[in-house]
Tab-separated table of C-alpha atoms and ligand atoms in Angstrom:
chain	number	residue	atom	x	y	z
K	1	MET	CA	63.474	137.178	60.578
K	2	ASN	CA	64.573	134.175	58.588
K	3	ALA	CA	67.363	135.049	56.157
K	4	ASP	CA	65.830	132.716	53.527
K	5	ILE	CA	62.709	134.871	53.184
K	6	GLU	CA	64.601	138.107	52.645
K	7	PRO	CA	64.841	140.228	50.599
K	8	SER	CA	61.174	140.967	49.893
K	9	ILE	CA	59.662	140.422	46.460
K	10	GLU	CA	59.600	144.188	45.768
K	11	THR	CA	63.346	144.700	46.170
K	12	THR	CA	64.686	141.438	44.772
K	13	THR	CA	65.750	140.838	41.215
K	14	VAL	CA	64.877	137.155	41.481
K	15	ALA	CA	61.828	136.215	39.429
K	16	PRO	CA	58.702	135.780	41.603
K	17	GLN	CA	58.172	132.325	40.091
K	18	VAL	CA	61.492	131.192	41.537
K	19	LEU	CA	60.670	132.612	44.960
K	20	LEU	CA	57.217	131.075	44.870
K	21	ILE	CA	58.572	127.621	44.117
K	22	ASN	CA	60.985	128.101	46.978
K	23	HIS	CA	58.201	129.034	49.398
K	24	PHE	CA	55.967	126.186	48.219
K	25	LYS	CA	58.802	123.753	48.857
K	26	ALA	CA	59.486	125.174	52.314
K	27	LEU	CA	55.767	125.031	53.144
K	28	LYS	CA	55.523	121.485	51.723
K	29	LEU	CA	52.967	122.369	49.052
K	30	PRO	CA	54.105	120.328	46.033
K	31	THR	CA	50.720	120.510	44.323
K	32	PHE	CA	50.709	124.307	44.572
K	33	ALA	CA	54.151	124.305	42.960
K	34	ARG	CA	53.042	121.975	40.178
K	35	GLU	CA	49.620	123.457	39.469
K	36	TYR	CA	49.588	127.155	40.340
K	37	GLU	CA	50.414	128.384	36.836
K	38	LYS	CA	48.017	126.070	35.039
K	39	VAL	CA	45.158	126.698	37.501
K	40	GLY	CA	45.981	130.431	37.316
K	41	ALA	CA	45.648	130.393	33.545
K	42	ASP	CA	42.365	128.411	33.767
K	43	CYS	CA	40.960	130.858	36.322
K	44	ALA	CA	41.992	133.886	34.262
K	45	ARG	CA	40.282	132.419	31.207
K	46	GLU	CA	37.129	131.569	33.158
K	47	GLY	CA	37.068	134.896	35.013
K	48	VAL	CA	37.361	133.169	38.403
K	49	ASP	CA	38.262	135.533	41.276
K	50	TYR	CA	41.315	135.261	43.559
K	51	PRO	CA	39.673	133.547	46.550
K	52	ARG	CA	38.277	130.881	44.250
K	53	TYR	CA	41.666	130.488	42.566
K	54	LEU	CA	43.280	129.881	45.968
K	55	LEU	CA	40.449	127.579	46.908
K	56	ARG	CA	41.031	125.411	43.831
K	57	LEU	CA	44.722	125.129	44.634
K	58	CYS	CA	44.039	124.276	48.282
K	59	GLU	CA	41.559	121.584	47.282
K	60	LEU	CA	44.019	120.042	44.837
K	61	GLU	CA	46.758	120.075	47.465
K	62	ARG	CA	44.544	118.364	50.018
K	63	ILE	CA	43.323	115.698	47.580
K	64	ASP	CA	46.917	114.968	46.600
K	65	ARG	CA	48.095	114.932	50.198
K	66	GLU	CA	45.385	112.463	51.207
K	67	ARG	CA	46.338	110.213	48.297
K	68	ARG	CA	50.012	110.322	49.239
K	69	THR	CA	49.231	109.563	52.894
K	70	MET	CA	47.018	106.660	51.887
K	71	GLU	CA	49.673	105.227	49.587
K	72	ARG	CA	52.190	105.502	52.411
K	73	ARG	CA	49.784	103.740	54.778
K	74	ILE	CA	49.351	100.922	52.249
K	75	ARG	CA	53.135	100.571	51.864
K	76	LEU	CA	53.606	100.488	55.634
K	77	ALA	CA	50.914	97.801	55.998
K	78	ARG	CA	53.158	95.415	54.027
K	79	PHE	CA	50.363	93.596	52.220
K	80	PRO	CA	51.876	90.737	50.180
K	81	VAL	CA	49.466	91.594	47.334
K	82	THR	CA	46.629	94.052	46.882
K	83	LYS	CA	43.137	92.561	46.984
K	84	SER	CA	39.813	94.272	47.274
K	85	LEU	CA	36.221	93.245	47.843
K	86	GLU	CA	35.398	94.344	44.297
K	87	THR	CA	37.163	91.244	42.989
K	88	PHE	CA	35.648	88.949	45.625
K	89	ASP	CA	32.944	86.626	44.311
K	90	PHE	CA	30.489	86.233	47.198
K	91	MET	CA	28.419	83.726	45.201
K	92	ALA	CA	31.364	81.344	45.342
K	93	MET	CA	31.338	81.444	49.163
K	94	PRO	CA	27.678	81.104	50.240
K	95	THR	CA	28.532	80.393	53.903
K	96	LEU	CA	30.146	83.816	54.199
K	97	ASN	CA	27.894	86.545	55.562
K	98	LYS	CA	28.176	89.094	52.745
K	99	SER	CA	26.369	91.892	54.545
K	100	LEU	CA	28.659	91.461	57.557
K	101	VAL	CA	31.741	91.700	55.335
K	102	LEU	CA	30.399	94.849	53.653
K	103	GLU	CA	29.605	96.283	57.064
K	104	LEU	CA	33.141	95.479	58.260
K	105	ALA	CA	34.552	97.231	55.193
K	106	ARG	CA	33.064	100.450	56.620
K	107	CYS	CA	35.609	100.020	59.426
K	108	GLU	CA	33.497	101.064	62.408
K	109	TRP	CA	34.709	97.920	64.188
K	110	ILE	CA	38.230	99.307	63.973
K	111	ASP	CA	37.226	102.503	65.753
K	112	LYS	CA	35.500	100.337	68.373
K	113	ARG	CA	38.663	98.207	68.749
K	114	GLU	CA	36.822	94.999	68.022
K	115	ASN	CA	38.195	91.860	66.408
K	116	VAL	CA	37.461	89.713	63.386
K	117	ILE	CA	38.254	86.037	63.030
K	118	ALA	CA	37.958	84.371	59.629
K	119	LEU	CA	37.728	80.601	59.854
K	120	GLY	CA	37.752	77.981	57.139
K	121	PRO	CA	39.870	75.503	55.225
K	122	SER	CA	42.579	76.393	52.743
K	123	GLY	CA	41.712	78.300	49.578
K	124	VAL	CA	38.309	79.676	50.606
K	125	GLY	CA	39.321	83.346	50.504
K	126	LYS	CA	40.335	84.107	54.109
K	127	THR	CA	43.509	85.946	53.112
K	128	HIS	CA	41.684	87.715	50.272
K	129	THR	CA	39.028	88.966	52.698
K	130	ALA	CA	41.670	89.987	55.267
K	131	LEU	CA	43.634	91.896	52.613
K	132	ALA	CA	40.487	93.591	51.347
K	133	LEU	CA	39.464	94.667	54.854
K	134	GLY	CA	43.032	95.848	55.466
K	135	LEU	CA	42.954	97.930	52.295
K	136	ALA	CA	39.574	99.390	53.259
K	137	ALA	CA	41.053	100.331	56.641
K	138	CYS	CA	43.996	102.115	54.950
K	139	GLN	CA	41.545	103.972	52.724
K	140	LYS	CA	39.578	105.071	55.778
K	141	GLY	CA	42.730	106.473	57.375
K	142	HIS	CA	43.699	103.686	59.797
K	143	SER	CA	47.226	102.405	60.219
K	144	VAL	CA	47.407	98.702	59.366
K	145	GLY	CA	49.974	95.944	59.828
K	146	PHE	CA	49.728	92.675	57.913
K	147	THR	CA	51.688	89.566	58.810
K	148	THR	CA	51.311	85.823	59.061
K	149	ALA	CA	51.309	84.170	62.484
K	150	ALA	CA	54.522	82.290	61.649
K	151	ALA	CA	56.318	85.422	60.417
K	152	LEU	CA	55.126	87.371	63.433
K	153	VAL	CA	56.413	84.776	65.898
K	154	HIS	CA	59.684	84.615	63.989
K	155	GLU	CA	59.996	88.392	64.116
K	156	LEU	CA	59.190	88.455	67.841
K	157	MET	CA	61.806	85.798	68.620
K	158	GLU	CA	64.386	87.652	66.574
K	159	ALA	CA	63.561	90.941	68.312
K	160	ARG	CA	63.828	89.243	71.691
K	161	ASP	CA	67.275	87.857	70.843
K	162	GLU	CA	68.393	91.273	69.646
K	163	LYS	CA	67.004	93.031	72.743
K	164	ARG	CA	64.485	95.104	70.805
K	165	LEU	CA	61.351	93.218	71.758
K	166	ARG	CA	59.890	96.165	73.638
K	167	ALA	CA	60.105	98.435	70.584
K	168	LEU	CA	58.474	95.794	68.361
K	169	GLN	CA	55.718	95.126	70.911
K	170	LYS	CA	55.016	98.839	71.062
K	171	GLN	CA	54.818	99.065	67.283
K	172	LEU	CA	52.491	96.035	67.167
K	173	THR	CA	50.303	97.526	69.882
K	174	ASN	CA	49.987	100.956	68.334
K	175	VAL	CA	48.854	99.995	64.847
K	176	LYS	CA	45.082	100.551	64.531
K	177	LEU	CA	44.472	97.223	62.808
K	178	LEU	CA	46.780	94.235	63.087
K	179	ILE	CA	46.091	91.393	60.666
K	180	VAL	CA	47.526	88.022	61.624
K	181	ASP	CA	47.029	85.608	58.765
K	182	GLU	CA	47.315	81.813	58.797
K	183	LEU	CA	47.192	80.934	62.455
K	184	GLY	CA	47.195	77.157	62.525
K	185	TYR	CA	49.543	75.974	59.816
K	186	VAL	CA	52.716	76.107	61.905
K	187	PRO	CA	52.812	75.064	65.571
K	188	PHE	CA	54.812	77.335	67.869
K	189	THR	CA	57.372	76.686	70.545
K	190	ALA	CA	56.317	77.536	74.109
K	191	VAL	CA	58.259	80.819	73.930
K	192	GLY	CA	56.808	81.651	70.499
K	193	ALA	CA	53.277	81.048	71.753
K	194	GLU	CA	53.889	83.227	74.849
K	195	LEU	CA	55.200	86.058	72.687
K	196	LEU	CA	52.215	85.830	70.349
K	197	PHE	CA	49.859	85.776	73.315
K	198	GLU	CA	51.454	88.946	74.616
K	199	VAL	CA	50.756	90.714	71.306
K	200	PHE	CA	47.054	89.822	71.467
K	201	SER	CA	46.921	90.594	75.145
K	202	ARG	CA	48.377	94.087	74.690
K	203	ARG	CA	46.034	94.799	71.824
K	204	TYR	CA	42.980	93.748	73.814
K	205	GLU	CA	40.597	96.749	73.918
K	206	HIS	CA	43.453	98.880	72.609
K	207	GLY	CA	43.297	98.137	68.879
K	208	ALA	CA	41.452	95.986	66.354
K	209	THR	CA	42.870	92.591	65.400
K	210	LEU	CA	41.953	90.344	62.492
K	211	VAL	CA	43.018	86.712	62.628
K	212	THR	CA	42.528	84.065	59.961
K	213	SER	CA	42.789	80.381	60.764
K	214	ASN	CA	42.209	77.044	59.106
K	215	LEU	CA	41.514	75.557	62.548
K	216	PRO	CA	38.297	75.675	64.577
K	217	PHE	CA	38.809	77.198	68.054
K	218	ASP	CA	38.904	73.848	69.825
K	219	GLU	CA	42.013	72.933	67.836
K	220	TRP	CA	43.996	76.092	68.533
K	221	THR	CA	45.749	74.353	71.413
K	222	SER	CA	47.531	72.213	68.825
K	223	VAL	CA	49.446	75.261	67.554
K	224	LEU	CA	49.739	77.215	70.794
K	225	GLY	CA	50.755	74.205	72.862
K	226	SER	CA	49.189	75.102	76.167
K	227	GLU	CA	45.497	74.843	76.953
K	228	ARG	CA	45.779	77.608	79.558
K	229	LEU	CA	47.383	79.991	77.071
K	230	THR	CA	44.889	79.142	74.314
K	231	GLY	CA	42.006	79.766	76.708
K	232	ALA	CA	43.389	83.140	77.783
K	233	LEU	CA	44.127	84.146	74.178
K	234	LEU	CA	40.674	83.161	72.914
K	235	ASP	CA	39.111	84.897	75.893
K	236	ARG	CA	40.637	88.231	74.811
K	237	LEU	CA	40.269	87.749	71.093
K	238	THR	CA	36.627	86.680	71.197
K	239	HIS	CA	35.371	89.243	73.720
K	240	HIS	CA	34.286	91.709	70.995
K	241	VAL	CA	34.430	89.620	67.850
K	242	HIS	CA	32.874	89.182	64.428
K	243	ILE	CA	33.302	85.675	63.087
K	244	LEU	CA	33.514	85.057	59.362
K	245	GLU	CA	32.616	81.439	58.674
K	246	MET	CA	34.101	80.417	55.361
K	247	ASN	CA	33.309	76.810	54.782
K	248	GLY	CA	33.239	75.529	51.280
K	249	GLU	CA	35.280	74.299	48.411
K	250	SER	CA	38.665	75.874	47.751
K	251	TYR	CA	38.255	78.723	45.268
K	252	ARG	CA	41.618	77.808	43.758
K	253	LEU	CA	40.497	74.224	43.240
K	254	ALA	CA	37.085	75.269	41.873
K	255	THR	CA	38.581	77.717	39.358
K	256	SER	CA	41.218	75.262	38.202
K	257	LYS	CA	38.504	72.612	37.738
K	258	LYS	CA	36.451	75.102	35.703
K	259	ARG	CA	39.498	75.964	33.619
K	260	GLN	CA	40.132	72.291	32.927
K	261	GLN	CA	36.504	71.822	31.894
K	262	ARG	CA	36.702	74.855	29.605
K	263	ASN	CA	39.904	73.588	28.042
K	264	ALA	CA	38.339	70.183	27.539
K	265	LYS	CA	35.278	71.525	25.673
K	266	PRO	CA	36.864	72.526	22.313
K	267	ASN	CA	38.402	69.067	22.081
K	268	ILE	CA	35.001	67.465	22.461
K	269	ALA	CA	33.625	69.802	19.782
K	270	ALA	CA	36.582	69.028	17.532
K	271	GLU	CA	36.088	65.311	18.010
K	272	LYS	CA	32.444	65.721	16.984
K	273	GLY	CA	33.574	67.720	14.004
K	274	GLY	CA	31.923	70.903	15.305
K	275	THR	CA	33.323	74.328	14.521
K	276	ASN	CA	31.870	76.333	17.385
K	277	PRO	CA	34.201	76.964	20.330
R	1	ADP	P1	42.768	81.171	52.005
R	1	ADP	O1	43.491	82.308	52.640
R	1	ADP	O2	41.440	80.884	52.623
R	1	ADP	O3	43.610	79.940	51.902
R	1	ADP	P2	42.940	82.835	49.670
R	1	ADP	O4	42.302	84.089	50.147
R	1	ADP	O5	44.436	82.830	49.612
R	1	ADP	O6	42.437	81.606	50.519
R	1	ADP	O7	42.333	82.473	48.247
R	1	ADP	C1	43.038	81.714	47.290
R	1	ADP	C2	42.964	82.410	45.945
R	1	ADP	O8	41.629	82.390	45.471
R	1	ADP	C3	43.377	83.861	46.005
R	1	ADP	O9	43.993	84.209	44.803
R	1	ADP	C4	42.045	84.590	46.147
R	1	ADP	O10	42.118	85.907	45.609
R	1	ADP	C5	41.099	83.709	45.364
R	1	ADP	N1	39.769	83.674	45.932
R	1	ADP	C6	39.354	82.937	46.974
R	1	ADP	N2	38.046	83.077	47.191
R	1	ADP	C7	37.611	83.936	46.264
R	1	ADP	C8	36.325	84.510	45.952
R	1	ADP	N3	35.229	84.158	46.627
R	1	ADP	N4	36.255	85.398	44.918
R	1	ADP	C9	37.349	85.721	44.223
R	1	ADP	N5	38.585	85.216	44.445
R	1	ADP	C10	38.709	84.344	45.455
R	2	MG	MG1	45.439	82.279	53.340
């Protein structure tokens, strides 16, 4: 028998509260430790029986544990900022298929190891959508990795030089959803493109991948260098794919224009001698 659990409660002089806290810690039940007295008092007042008292504590522990796991998943995903679909204005992006995005937020495509490619010029909300879908995936219990194409290639090259490429490849393969943002802004060297191809190739039918790009498919060769490689990469990526077409005016530009117009209005009113804002 474990020496830590002896002597029994009956024979010890140590207060049961102290022993309980000890056991809760050993059993990794922090919510039990924090709540058992308060919930006990509530249950006594309400005349709730022992099984229901235990049930309440178990439920609290599980809710807390799920929250902690989710927060850990979000930290591990390394999102540069947190964005959700709740703050996404679909009216501002009429070319985007809203029902498809909402469907994707349910994450069944991740279980099916499918891919998503968001295409469109700068500022139209590709990264926002990718971050929101990544967050939804974390909330649904999937492991997620977020990176930009340039950072990923840089990381792969570094890992290769330091002889730990295999470990990184494994990590990149095993994550349930890999988000590769901004493919197209920075062209890669031949080695960089090969390494990136290998990531997509290993993930093919193994895990879900989300790529955002400012370039239409027929221009991907300009960043990947080789036509053969681009063809093979697109072949894998687009086999089971949902395309998000995001063509329109930059949201950044549109909002800054609106802000300028708003700022200009009081001046006009002031010039006319009006008092209303
Ligand atoms: P992209 O990745 O396509 O260049 P971003 O996703 O970075 O664009 O969007 C630029 C900024 O505008 C971000 O702060 C983003 O949250 C915001 N944004 C873009 N589109 C929308 C939208 N439809 N509704 C709300 N915010 C948006
Ligand atoms: Mg972006």
